[in-house]
Amino acid sequence: MEKQVLRFKVNGDEYEVFIHPKTLLVEVIRDHLGLTGTKRGCETVSCGACTVNINGASVKSCSVLAVQCEGLEVTTVEGLEKDGKLSPIQRSFLDHGSFQCGFCTPGMLMSATAFISEAKNPTKDQIKESIEGNICRCTGYNSIVRAIEAVTAGKYKEE
Amino acid sequence: MINDFHYLKPASLKEALAMYAEHDDCKVICGGQSLLIVMRQGMVAPEYLLDIKHVKELSYIKFDEKDGLRIGATTTHREIEKSDIIAKKYPVLVAMEEKLASIQTRNWGTIGGNLAHADPAGDPGPVLIALNAEIKFGNSGGEKLVPLDEFFVDYFETQMEQGDLVLEVHVPAPEPKFGCAYQKFNLLDSDMGIVAAAASVTLNADGTCKDVRIVLGNAGPIPLRVTKAEDLLKGKKLDDALFAEAGTIASEECMPVADIHASEEHRRHVLGVLTKRMLKKAFEQAQTAA
Ligand SMILES: Cc1cc2nc3c(=O)[nH]c(=O)nc-3n(C[C@H](O)[C@H](O)[C@H](O)COP(=O)(O)OP(=O)(O)OC[C@H]3O[C@@H](n4cnc5c(N)ncnc54)[C@H](O)[C@@H]3O)c2cc1C
Ligand code: FES
Ligand code: FES
């Protein structure tokens, strides 16, 4: 079957990749672009480890055909850091010890980033719901919720 | 493994319908949230895949006081959930969307894809039928508008034929004394319902029941209207005893199957309880509605 060209932006950079149309977004990100921060966990749209943001909205990249991202802007966990400085949610995760093995962390950070960008004075329940699509097998949910809470409460500014 | 396929990307609705008519072994993809799972399992392996995700003409939410609500097929679940006008006029739809899958799936999956998939455990079907919705679908030769409860035919089957696309969902403007409630029963908020019930109640000026709809999720091959339970209530002055009786009838009238999540008996029991509760909730809303 014929390959085709996909042009899109990842973390602000323009990319042009030559792929089979059946290639999933997670495969392009990891295998073609070498951005291995995004994880493959279940591959059944359940765990959320593969979460990336498309035009600012979170999606599970194991459930998106890469060709559907033509002309769109994808952000992966590697794109959160700007000029060597971690983003507010990344610093908050560090301060709150919001990971154990770290496998869920990239997905958690992307869900949290999408949520923080649009949340106004969220309640604790809304914060919990913001990571409903992400599973942490080490069950460190409380520290993750505390980290998001600290950012939405304005304790971390863009550096 | 997903099979190799030829990828078709139409630039407009017209082109999409023409391409669909031209290719026999062709499947539609919109958000792919349901389709890619079955393709990965090898259960669906089309030669052509027609991508309608970015067909802009089908992405809209329109409301008019007389005409009601019109939602285009490629509108995402999240757009419905976040719509101010839907929150104001049809709050039950927002509440339903908030508990449908995860945010990530709602961001990419669409209402048209959900209805076309015709999973009897899906959430939008029962709620939209309770709201008396119609669905518009069509092919390059013409369009059809049918009540949504007639659209579903069997497990994962609809009235649509090869070449048909879901185009729009139409929900009539709410009547003055109207209420509608929905709840699914599951262990995790973002899971598919083990069972679910939607109920809507419209009252006459004298407080008697003008119309009632009870639609059950995952209680049979399609989103299931339990008409015997509905008939019990029509024309009557509603009260708790009637809701309980309707619940009992619904639990007998439905046809759930047993699976790994629950036995048939358990499903019938919960469906009866949910029916009773949703009727009461819808009734109370109708009483206080303007
Ligand atoms: C983890 C997970 C949890 C979920 N939980 C729920 C839940 O709780 N409740 C619920 O209701 N759903 C749930 N879903 C199902 C899912 O959200 C919807 O079915 C999905 O949004 C379908 O939309 P889509 O655009 O992704 O469709 P696709 O996956 O692209 O398509 C689904 C089917 O519809 C066809 N199709 C798509 N669009 C059209 C069209 N316009 N015309 C004709 N045919 C079309 C396709 O050919 C395919 O057969 C869940 C899914 C996942 C992965
Ligand atoms: S790998 Fe995508 S949700 Fe688990
Ligand atoms: S830190 Fe291990 S899965 Fe979340």
Short mmCIF file of C-alpha atoms and ligand atoms in Angstrom, two decimals:
data_model
loop_
_atom_site.label_atom_id
_atom_site.label_comp_id
_atom_site.label_asym_id
_atom_site.label_seq_id
_atom_site.Cartn_x
_atom_site.Cartn_y
_atom_site.Cartn_z
CA MET A 1 0.00 0.00 0.00
CA GLU A 2 1.19 3.50 -0.83
CA LYS A 3 2.90 5.61 1.79
CA GLN A 4 2.06 9.24 2.09
CA VAL A 5 3.41 12.49 3.42
CA LEU A 6 2.20 13.88 6.72
CA ARG A 7 3.06 17.49 7.52
CA PHE A 8 2.39 18.70 11.03
CA LYS A 9 3.96 20.50 13.95
CA VAL A 10 5.30 18.78 17.02
CA ASN A 11 6.42 20.87 19.98
CA GLY A 12 6.63 23.91 17.73
CA ASP A 13 8.80 22.28 15.04
CA GLU A 14 7.58 21.51 11.52
CA TYR A 15 7.85 17.85 10.55
CA GLU A 16 7.33 16.00 7.32
CA VAL A 17 7.15 12.23 7.63
CA PHE A 18 6.53 9.53 5.06
CA ILE A 19 4.16 6.94 6.52
CA HIS A 20 1.63 4.21 5.84
CA PRO A 21 -1.84 5.64 6.49
CA LYS A 22 -2.46 2.97 9.13
CA THR A 23 0.32 4.38 11.32
CA LEU A 24 -0.89 5.55 14.69
CA LEU A 25 0.09 8.92 16.12
CA VAL A 26 1.95 7.24 18.99
CA GLU A 27 4.05 5.29 16.47
CA VAL A 28 5.01 8.42 14.53
CA ILE A 29 5.93 10.25 17.72
CA ARG A 30 8.04 7.45 19.17
CA ASP A 31 9.36 5.50 16.20
CA HIS A 32 9.66 8.15 13.48
CA LEU A 33 10.45 11.27 15.54
CA GLY A 34 12.26 9.46 18.35
CA LEU A 35 10.31 11.30 21.04
CA THR A 36 10.04 8.45 23.51
CA GLY A 37 8.59 10.45 26.40
CA THR A 38 5.13 9.44 25.20
CA LYS A 39 4.50 5.90 26.44
CA ARG A 40 2.66 2.93 24.99
CA GLY A 41 0.86 1.10 27.75
CA CYS A 42 -2.34 -0.74 26.97
CA GLU A 43 -2.90 0.26 23.32
CA THR A 44 -6.63 -0.19 23.95
CA VAL A 45 -7.41 3.47 24.78
CA SER A 46 -7.59 2.65 28.48
CA CYS A 47 -4.46 3.73 30.38
CA GLY A 48 -3.72 7.24 29.08
CA ALA A 49 0.09 6.80 29.14
CA CYS A 50 0.12 7.81 25.46
CA THR A 51 -1.71 11.12 26.04
CA VAL A 52 -0.53 14.04 23.92
CA ASN A 53 -2.25 17.32 23.15
CA ILE A 54 -3.55 18.18 19.68
CA ASN A 55 -4.16 21.90 19.29
CA GLY A 56 -4.21 22.05 23.10
CA ALA A 57 -6.78 19.27 23.66
CA SER A 58 -5.70 15.96 25.18
CA VAL A 59 -6.06 12.76 23.14
CA LYS A 60 -4.77 9.22 23.48
CA SER A 61 -2.25 8.93 20.69
CA CYS A 62 -2.75 5.14 20.44
CA SER A 63 -6.29 5.85 19.19
CA VAL A 64 -5.53 8.51 16.58
CA LEU A 65 -4.43 7.86 13.01
CA ALA A 66 -1.38 10.03 12.45
CA VAL A 67 -2.62 11.15 9.02
CA GLN A 68 -5.55 12.84 10.76
CA CYS A 69 -3.07 15.31 12.28
CA GLU A 70 -2.20 16.90 8.93
CA GLY A 71 -1.71 20.63 9.53
CA LEU A 72 -2.31 20.36 13.28
CA GLU A 73 -0.07 21.10 16.27
CA VAL A 74 0.86 18.28 18.57
CA THR A 75 2.49 18.77 21.96
CA THR A 76 4.24 15.90 23.72
CA VAL A 77 5.81 15.86 27.16
CA GLU A 78 9.13 16.93 25.60
CA GLY A 79 7.43 20.16 24.52
CA LEU A 80 6.49 21.29 28.02
CA GLU A 81 10.00 22.50 28.82
CA LYS A 82 10.84 25.90 27.32
CA ASP A 83 14.47 27.02 26.85
CA GLY A 84 15.71 24.53 29.39
CA LYS A 85 13.12 25.58 31.97
CA LEU A 86 10.50 23.16 33.23
CA SER A 87 6.85 24.18 32.99
CA PRO A 88 4.88 25.00 36.16
CA ILE A 89 3.19 21.58 36.29
CA GLN A 90 6.52 19.80 35.81
CA ARG A 91 8.07 21.71 38.73
CA SER A 92 5.01 21.08 40.85
CA PHE A 93 5.20 17.31 40.11
CA LEU A 94 8.82 17.36 41.30
CA ASP A 95 8.00 19.28 44.47
CA HIS A 96 5.03 17.08 45.31
CA GLY A 97 6.71 13.76 44.51
CA SER A 98 3.97 13.00 42.01
CA PHE A 99 5.54 9.86 40.56
CA GLN A 100 6.97 6.56 41.63
CA CYS A 101 7.92 4.45 38.59
CA GLY A 102 7.09 7.39 36.31
CA PHE A 103 5.42 5.44 33.52
CA CYS A 104 2.14 7.32 33.74
CA THR A 105 3.83 10.70 34.26
CA PRO A 106 4.09 11.95 30.65
CA GLY A 107 0.37 11.24 30.11
CA MET A 108 -0.57 12.75 33.45
CA LEU A 109 1.43 15.88 32.65
CA MET A 110 -0.31 16.30 29.29
CA SER A 111 -3.82 15.84 30.75
CA ALA A 112 -2.93 18.26 33.54
CA THR A 113 -1.48 20.79 31.09
CA ALA A 114 -4.65 20.79 28.97
CA PHE A 115 -6.76 21.14 32.11
CA ILE A 116 -4.71 23.95 33.65
CA SER A 117 -4.85 25.97 30.45
CA GLU A 118 -8.63 26.26 30.65
CA ALA A 119 -9.52 25.75 34.34
CA LYS A 120 -10.68 28.71 36.39
CA ASN A 121 -10.62 28.15 40.17
CA PRO A 122 -11.34 24.43 39.80
CA THR A 123 -12.74 22.35 42.65
CA LYS A 124 -10.90 19.30 43.92
CA ASP A 125 -13.44 17.07 42.16
CA GLN A 126 -12.81 18.83 38.85
CA ILE A 127 -9.08 18.30 39.33
CA LYS A 128 -9.66 14.60 39.95
CA GLU A 129 -11.88 14.39 36.86
CA SER A 130 -9.17 16.03 34.77
CA ILE A 131 -7.05 12.87 35.09
CA GLU A 132 -9.97 10.41 34.79
CA GLY A 133 -8.49 9.01 31.57
CA ASN A 134 -5.06 8.33 33.07
CA ILE A 135 -4.23 5.31 35.16
CA CYS A 136 -1.35 5.28 37.65
CA ARG A 137 -0.45 1.71 38.48
CA CYS A 138 1.66 2.92 41.42
CA THR A 139 -1.56 4.64 42.60
CA GLY A 140 0.08 7.94 43.44
CA TYR A 141 -3.10 9.84 42.65
CA ASN A 142 -3.17 12.06 45.75
CA SER A 143 0.23 13.57 45.10
CA ILE A 144 -0.71 14.15 41.45
CA VAL A 145 -3.92 15.92 42.47
CA ARG A 146 -1.97 18.05 44.98
CA ALA A 147 0.51 19.03 42.27
CA ILE A 148 -2.26 20.15 39.90
CA GLU A 149 -4.02 21.95 42.74
CA ALA A 150 -0.88 23.94 43.55
CA VAL A 151 -0.57 25.14 39.95
CA THR A 152 -4.24 26.09 39.59
CA ALA A 153 -3.97 27.96 42.91
CA GLY A 154 -1.26 30.13 41.30
CA LYS A 155 1.69 28.83 43.30
CA TYR A 156 3.79 28.15 40.20
CA LYS A 157 4.42 30.77 37.56
CA GLU A 158 5.90 30.37 34.09
CA GLU A 159 9.69 30.96 34.51
CA MET B 1 -2.52 -5.49 13.66
CA ILE B 2 -4.36 -2.91 11.65
CA ASN B 3 -4.59 -3.97 7.99
CA ASP B 4 -3.18 -1.94 5.13
CA PHE B 5 -5.79 0.22 3.47
CA HIS B 6 -6.08 3.00 0.94
CA TYR B 7 -6.72 6.30 2.68
CA LEU B 8 -9.37 8.59 1.24
CA LYS B 9 -9.53 12.16 2.46
CA PRO B 10 -12.47 14.14 1.05
CA ALA B 11 -12.35 17.92 1.19
CA SER B 12 -16.10 18.37 1.44
CA LEU B 13 -19.28 16.50 2.28
CA LYS B 14 -20.15 16.21 -1.39
CA GLU B 15 -16.81 14.66 -2.15
CA ALA B 16 -17.13 12.32 0.85
CA LEU B 17 -20.49 10.99 -0.36
CA ALA B 18 -19.17 10.60 -3.91
CA MET B 19 -16.06 8.70 -2.72
CA TYR B 20 -18.17 6.48 -0.48
CA ALA B 21 -20.47 5.63 -3.42
CA GLU B 22 -17.49 4.78 -5.61
CA HIS B 23 -15.71 2.36 -3.29
CA ASP B 24 -17.31 -0.91 -2.27
CA ASP B 25 -15.09 -2.28 0.46
CA CYS B 26 -14.92 1.05 2.25
CA LYS B 27 -15.32 1.97 5.90
CA VAL B 28 -15.75 5.44 7.39
CA ILE B 29 -13.46 6.75 10.11
CA CYS B 30 -14.29 9.81 12.15
CA GLY B 31 -12.66 9.95 15.60
CA GLY B 32 -11.63 6.29 15.34
CA GLN B 33 -12.18 5.82 19.07
CA SER B 34 -14.34 2.77 18.44
CA LEU B 35 -13.23 1.82 14.93
CA LEU B 36 -9.48 1.56 15.51
CA ILE B 37 -10.06 -0.88 18.36
CA VAL B 38 -11.97 -3.32 16.17
CA MET B 39 -9.51 -2.79 13.31
CA ARG B 40 -6.63 -3.59 15.64
CA GLN B 41 -8.41 -6.80 16.59
CA GLY B 42 -8.74 -7.63 12.89
CA MET B 43 -12.53 -7.71 13.13
CA VAL B 44 -12.81 -4.96 10.53
CA ALA B 45 -10.32 -4.85 7.66
CA PRO B 46 -11.54 -2.60 4.85
CA GLU B 47 -9.71 -1.98 1.59
CA TYR B 48 -10.52 1.75 1.75
CA LEU B 49 -10.83 4.05 4.73
CA LEU B 50 -12.80 7.26 4.21
CA ASP B 51 -11.75 9.95 6.71
CA ILE B 52 -14.56 12.39 7.51
CA LYS B 53 -13.01 13.78 10.73
CA HIS B 54 -12.25 17.14 9.17
CA VAL B 55 -15.36 17.56 7.01
CA LYS B 56 -16.22 20.99 8.37
CA GLU B 57 -19.79 21.16 7.06
CA LEU B 58 -20.77 18.42 9.51
CA SER B 59 -19.30 20.11 12.59
CA TYR B 60 -21.83 22.44 14.22
CA ILE B 61 -24.23 22.99 17.11
CA LYS B 62 -27.26 25.14 16.25
CA PHE B 63 -30.20 26.04 18.43
CA ASP B 64 -33.44 27.81 17.61
CA GLU B 65 -36.36 28.26 20.06
CA LYS B 66 -38.84 26.84 17.55
CA ASP B 67 -36.76 24.32 15.65
CA GLY B 68 -34.76 22.99 18.58
CA LEU B 69 -31.22 21.65 18.49
CA ARG B 70 -29.21 20.45 15.51
CA ILE B 71 -25.86 18.77 15.99
CA GLY B 72 -23.66 17.89 13.03
CA ALA B 73 -22.27 14.35 12.86
CA THR B 74 -18.58 15.24 13.26
CA THR B 75 -19.19 17.39 16.36
CA THR B 76 -17.07 15.98 19.18
CA HIS B 77 -18.44 14.78 22.50
CA ARG B 78 -16.41 17.50 24.18
CA GLU B 79 -17.98 20.25 22.07
CA ILE B 80 -21.42 19.07 23.19
CA GLU B 81 -20.27 18.88 26.82
CA LYS B 82 -18.88 22.43 26.71
CA SER B 83 -21.76 24.03 24.78
CA ASP B 84 -23.46 26.83 26.77
CA ILE B 85 -26.71 26.58 24.83
CA ILE B 86 -26.95 22.81 25.37
CA ALA B 87 -26.21 23.27 29.09
CA LYS B 88 -29.08 25.76 29.26
CA LYS B 89 -31.68 23.97 27.14
CA TYR B 90 -30.78 20.26 27.46
CA PRO B 91 -28.71 19.88 30.65
CA VAL B 92 -29.20 16.09 30.58
CA LEU B 93 -27.02 15.93 27.44
CA VAL B 94 -24.13 17.68 29.20
CA ALA B 95 -24.46 15.45 32.26
CA MET B 96 -24.43 12.39 29.97
CA GLU B 97 -21.36 13.57 28.06
CA GLU B 98 -19.42 14.32 31.25
CA LYS B 99 -19.58 10.61 32.09
CA LEU B 100 -18.94 9.27 28.60
CA ALA B 101 -15.50 7.68 28.35
CA SER B 102 -12.52 9.90 29.27
CA ILE B 103 -11.75 13.50 28.35
CA GLN B 104 -9.26 12.29 25.73
CA THR B 105 -11.90 10.15 23.98
CA ARG B 106 -14.47 12.95 24.20
CA ASN B 107 -11.97 15.36 22.65
CA TRP B 108 -11.57 13.25 19.50
CA GLY B 109 -14.67 11.00 19.31
CA THR B 110 -17.85 12.28 17.70
CA ILE B 111 -21.59 12.05 18.16
CA GLY B 112 -22.10 10.73 14.63
CA GLY B 113 -19.52 8.01 15.16
CA ASN B 114 -21.09 7.02 18.45
CA LEU B 115 -24.57 6.63 16.96
CA ALA B 116 -23.32 4.90 13.79
CA HIS B 117 -21.37 2.44 15.96
CA ALA B 118 -24.73 1.46 17.53
CA ASP B 119 -23.33 -0.10 20.68
CA PRO B 120 -26.39 -0.80 22.89
CA ALA B 121 -24.25 0.23 25.88
CA GLY B 122 -23.58 3.67 24.36
CA ASP B 123 -24.81 6.67 26.34
CA PRO B 124 -26.10 9.14 23.74
CA GLY B 125 -28.66 6.73 22.21
CA PRO B 126 -30.99 6.34 25.23
CA VAL B 127 -30.81 10.02 26.20
CA LEU B 128 -31.45 11.30 22.69
CA ILE B 129 -34.37 8.89 22.21
CA ALA B 130 -35.84 10.09 25.52
CA LEU B 131 -35.48 13.62 24.12
CA ASN B 132 -37.46 12.49 21.05
CA ALA B 133 -34.52 13.03 18.68
CA GLU B 134 -34.40 12.27 14.97
CA ILE B 135 -31.36 11.36 12.94
CA LYS B 136 -30.54 12.43 9.40
CA PHE B 137 -28.41 10.17 7.26
CA GLY B 138 -27.90 9.88 3.56
CA ASN B 139 -25.79 9.06 0.53
CA SER B 140 -24.98 10.68 -2.79
CA GLY B 141 -28.54 9.88 -3.92
CA GLY B 142 -30.48 11.54 -1.10
CA GLU B 143 -31.21 11.94 2.60
CA LYS B 144 -33.48 10.30 5.15
CA LEU B 145 -34.77 11.59 8.46
CA VAL B 146 -35.95 8.94 10.94
CA PRO B 147 -36.84 8.89 14.64
CA LEU B 148 -33.71 7.77 16.45
CA ASP B 149 -35.47 4.80 18.09
CA GLU B 150 -36.14 3.37 14.61
CA PHE B 151 -32.53 3.94 13.47
CA PHE B 152 -31.09 1.14 15.61
CA VAL B 153 -31.83 -2.34 14.27
CA ASP B 154 -29.64 -4.84 16.14
CA TYR B 155 -26.34 -5.08 17.98
CA PHE B 156 -23.99 -2.68 16.13
CA GLU B 157 -26.50 -2.40 13.26
CA THR B 158 -28.51 0.54 12.02
CA GLN B 159 -30.87 1.32 9.16
CA MET B 160 -27.93 2.76 7.20
CA GLU B 161 -26.74 1.01 4.08
CA GLN B 162 -23.32 1.00 2.42
CA GLY B 163 -22.68 4.53 1.19
CA ASP B 164 -24.73 6.21 3.94
CA LEU B 165 -23.26 8.77 6.32
CA VAL B 166 -24.81 10.07 9.52
CA LEU B 167 -25.31 13.77 8.86
CA GLU B 168 -27.17 15.32 11.77
CA VAL B 169 -29.04 14.76 15.01
CA HIS B 170 -32.13 16.87 15.57
CA VAL B 171 -33.64 17.33 19.03
CA PRO B 172 -37.00 19.13 19.14
CA ALA B 173 -37.39 22.27 21.26
CA PRO B 174 -38.26 21.32 24.84
CA GLU B 175 -41.98 21.49 25.68
CA PRO B 176 -43.02 23.74 28.58
CA LYS B 177 -43.53 21.12 31.31
CA PHE B 178 -40.79 18.70 30.39
CA GLY B 179 -38.08 16.89 32.30
CA CYS B 180 -35.45 14.32 31.32
CA ALA B 181 -32.96 12.34 33.41
CA TYR B 182 -30.30 9.72 32.72
CA GLN B 183 -28.05 7.55 34.80
CA LYS B 184 -25.73 4.71 33.98
CA PHE B 185 -24.65 2.10 36.46
CA ASN B 186 -20.96 1.24 36.40
CA LEU B 187 -17.98 0.88 38.68
CA LEU B 188 -15.84 3.62 37.12
CA ASP B 189 -17.40 6.87 35.93
CA SER B 190 -15.67 6.74 32.58
CA ASP B 191 -16.59 3.14 31.72
CA MET B 192 -19.41 1.98 29.49
CA GLY B 193 -22.56 1.40 31.51
CA ILE B 194 -23.28 -2.09 32.85
CA VAL B 195 -26.85 -0.89 32.39
CA ALA B 196 -28.42 2.55 32.05
CA ALA B 197 -31.83 4.23 32.01
CA ALA B 198 -33.12 7.46 30.52
CA ALA B 199 -36.59 8.81 31.21
CA SER B 200 -38.48 11.87 30.03
CA VAL B 201 -41.82 13.17 31.29
CA THR B 202 -44.08 15.83 29.79
CA LEU B 203 -46.99 17.05 31.92
CA ASN B 204 -50.35 18.55 30.93
CA ALA B 205 -51.44 21.86 32.47
CA ASP B 206 -53.54 19.89 34.99
CA GLY B 207 -50.43 17.97 36.11
CA THR B 208 -51.34 14.64 34.48
CA CYS B 209 -48.85 12.83 32.30
CA LYS B 210 -49.01 13.93 28.67
CA ASP B 211 -46.10 11.88 27.43
CA VAL B 212 -43.40 9.67 28.85
CA ARG B 213 -40.42 7.87 27.38
CA ILE B 214 -38.30 5.24 29.06
CA VAL B 215 -35.19 4.08 27.22
CA LEU B 216 -32.79 1.51 28.63
CA GLY B 217 -29.09 1.14 27.83
CA ASN B 218 -27.33 -2.24 27.55
CA ALA B 219 -30.68 -3.93 28.18
CA GLY B 220 -31.01 -5.60 24.78
CA PRO B 221 -29.67 -5.42 21.22
CA ILE B 222 -30.56 -1.72 20.80
CA PRO B 223 -31.26 1.24 23.09
CA LEU B 224 -34.53 -0.20 24.30
CA ARG B 225 -37.83 1.61 24.75
CA VAL B 226 -40.01 -0.18 27.29
CA THR B 227 -43.44 0.75 25.97
CA LYS B 228 -45.49 -1.31 28.41
CA ALA B 229 -43.98 0.64 31.27
CA GLU B 230 -44.58 3.89 29.36
CA ASP B 231 -48.24 2.99 28.71
CA LEU B 232 -48.86 2.44 32.41
CA LEU B 233 -48.07 6.10 33.09
CA LYS B 234 -49.66 7.96 30.20
CA GLY B 235 -52.65 10.14 31.14
CA LYS B 236 -52.24 9.45 34.86
CA LYS B 237 -51.43 11.63 37.81
CA LEU B 238 -47.93 10.38 38.58
CA ASP B 239 -46.66 9.32 41.99
CA ASP B 240 -44.00 7.14 43.63
CA ALA B 241 -46.16 4.01 43.55
CA LEU B 242 -46.59 4.32 39.78
CA PHE B 243 -42.85 4.88 39.29
CA ALA B 244 -42.11 1.73 41.28
CA GLU B 245 -44.64 -0.26 39.24
CA ALA B 246 -43.19 1.08 35.99
CA GLY B 247 -39.76 -0.01 37.23
CA THR B 248 -41.02 -3.54 37.84
CA ILE B 249 -42.60 -3.70 34.39
CA ALA B 250 -39.42 -2.34 32.77
CA SER B 251 -37.29 -4.97 34.50
CA GLU B 252 -39.55 -7.67 33.01
CA GLU B 253 -39.89 -6.06 29.58
CA CYS B 254 -36.17 -5.54 28.93
CA MET B 255 -33.91 -8.24 27.46
CA PRO B 256 -30.42 -7.95 28.91
CA VAL B 257 -27.83 -10.69 28.53
CA ALA B 258 -25.33 -11.94 31.08
CA ASP B 259 -21.64 -11.22 30.60
CA ILE B 260 -18.46 -10.86 32.62
CA HIS B 261 -19.73 -7.61 34.18
CA ALA B 262 -23.12 -8.75 35.49
CA SER B 263 -25.68 -11.55 35.39
CA GLU B 264 -28.99 -11.11 33.58
CA GLU B 265 -30.84 -11.14 36.90
CA HIS B 266 -28.66 -8.40 38.34
CA ARG B 267 -29.08 -6.30 35.22
CA ARG B 268 -32.89 -6.62 35.34
CA HIS B 269 -32.92 -5.61 38.98
CA VAL B 270 -30.75 -2.52 38.49
CA LEU B 271 -32.70 -1.51 35.37
CA GLY B 272 -35.91 -1.57 37.41
CA VAL B 273 -34.40 0.59 40.14
CA LEU B 274 -32.88 3.07 37.66
CA THR B 275 -36.19 3.33 35.77
CA LYS B 276 -38.03 4.20 38.96
CA ARG B 277 -35.43 6.79 39.98
CA MET B 278 -35.09 8.44 36.56
CA LEU B 279 -38.89 8.70 36.20
CA LYS B 280 -39.11 10.46 39.55
CA LYS B 281 -36.26 12.80 38.66
CA ALA B 282 -37.73 13.64 35.25
CA PHE B 283 -41.18 14.14 36.81
CA GLU B 284 -39.82 16.55 39.43
CA GLN B 285 -38.01 18.53 36.74
CA ALA B 286 -41.21 18.71 34.66
CA GLN B 287 -43.16 19.98 37.66
CA THR B 288 -40.76 22.85 38.28
CA ALA B 289 -40.08 23.64 34.60
CA ALA B 290 -41.40 26.94 33.31
C1 LIG C 1 -11.98 3.55 26.49
C2 LIG C 1 -13.28 3.90 25.84
C3 LIG C 1 -14.39 4.13 26.64
C4 LIG C 1 -15.62 4.45 26.05
N1 LIG C 1 -16.67 4.71 26.86
C5 LIG C 1 -17.87 5.06 26.32
C6 LIG C 1 -18.97 5.36 27.14
O1 LIG C 1 -18.89 5.36 28.36
N2 LIG C 1 -20.15 5.65 26.53
C7 LIG C 1 -20.28 5.69 25.17
O2 LIG C 1 -21.36 5.98 24.69
N3 LIG C 1 -19.24 5.42 24.37
C8 LIG C 1 -18.04 5.11 24.91
N4 LIG C 1 -16.98 4.83 24.09
C9 LIG C 1 -17.21 4.78 22.62
C10 LIG C 1 -16.76 6.00 21.91
O3 LIG C 1 -16.56 7.12 22.68
C11 LIG C 1 -17.69 6.39 20.79
O4 LIG C 1 -18.32 5.33 20.22
C12 LIG C 1 -16.89 7.17 19.84
O5 LIG C 1 -16.87 8.49 20.27
C13 LIG C 1 -17.33 7.05 18.40
O6 LIG C 1 -17.01 8.20 17.68
P1 LIG C 1 -15.82 8.24 16.66
O7 LIG C 1 -15.96 9.53 15.95
O8 LIG C 1 -14.56 7.98 17.36
O9 LIG C 1 -16.21 7.04 15.68
P2 LIG C 1 -15.29 5.99 14.86
O10 LIG C 1 -14.55 5.13 15.80
O11 LIG C 1 -14.49 6.76 13.86
O12 LIG C 1 -16.41 5.19 14.14
C14 LIG C 1 -17.27 4.31 14.82
C15 LIG C 1 -18.16 3.60 13.80
O13 LIG C 1 -19.05 4.51 13.20
C16 LIG C 1 -18.82 4.65 11.79
N5 LIG C 1 -18.96 6.07 11.52
C17 LIG C 1 -18.31 7.10 12.13
N6 LIG C 1 -18.82 8.27 11.75
C18 LIG C 1 -19.81 8.01 10.86
C19 LIG C 1 -20.73 8.81 10.11
N7 LIG C 1 -20.76 10.15 10.23
N8 LIG C 1 -21.59 8.18 9.29
C20 LIG C 1 -21.59 6.83 9.17
N9 LIG C 1 -20.77 6.02 9.85
C21 LIG C 1 -19.89 6.60 10.70
C22 LIG C 1 -17.47 4.02 11.53
O14 LIG C 1 -17.41 3.46 10.25
C23 LIG C 1 -17.41 2.97 12.63
O15 LIG C 1 -18.10 1.83 12.23
C24 LIG C 1 -15.73 4.51 24.64
C25 LIG C 1 -14.61 4.28 23.84
C26 LIG C 1 -13.39 3.99 24.43
C27 LIG C 1 -12.22 3.76 23.56
S1 FES C 2 -1.50 3.21 25.33
FE1 FES C 2 -2.98 4.62 24.69
S2 FES C 2 -4.38 4.58 26.31
FE2 FES C 2 -2.98 3.04 26.92
S1 FES C 3 4.03 6.49 38.86
FE1 FES C 3 4.01 4.41 38.29
S2 FES C 3 2.26 4.30 37.04
FE2 FES C 3 2.08 6.23 37.92
#
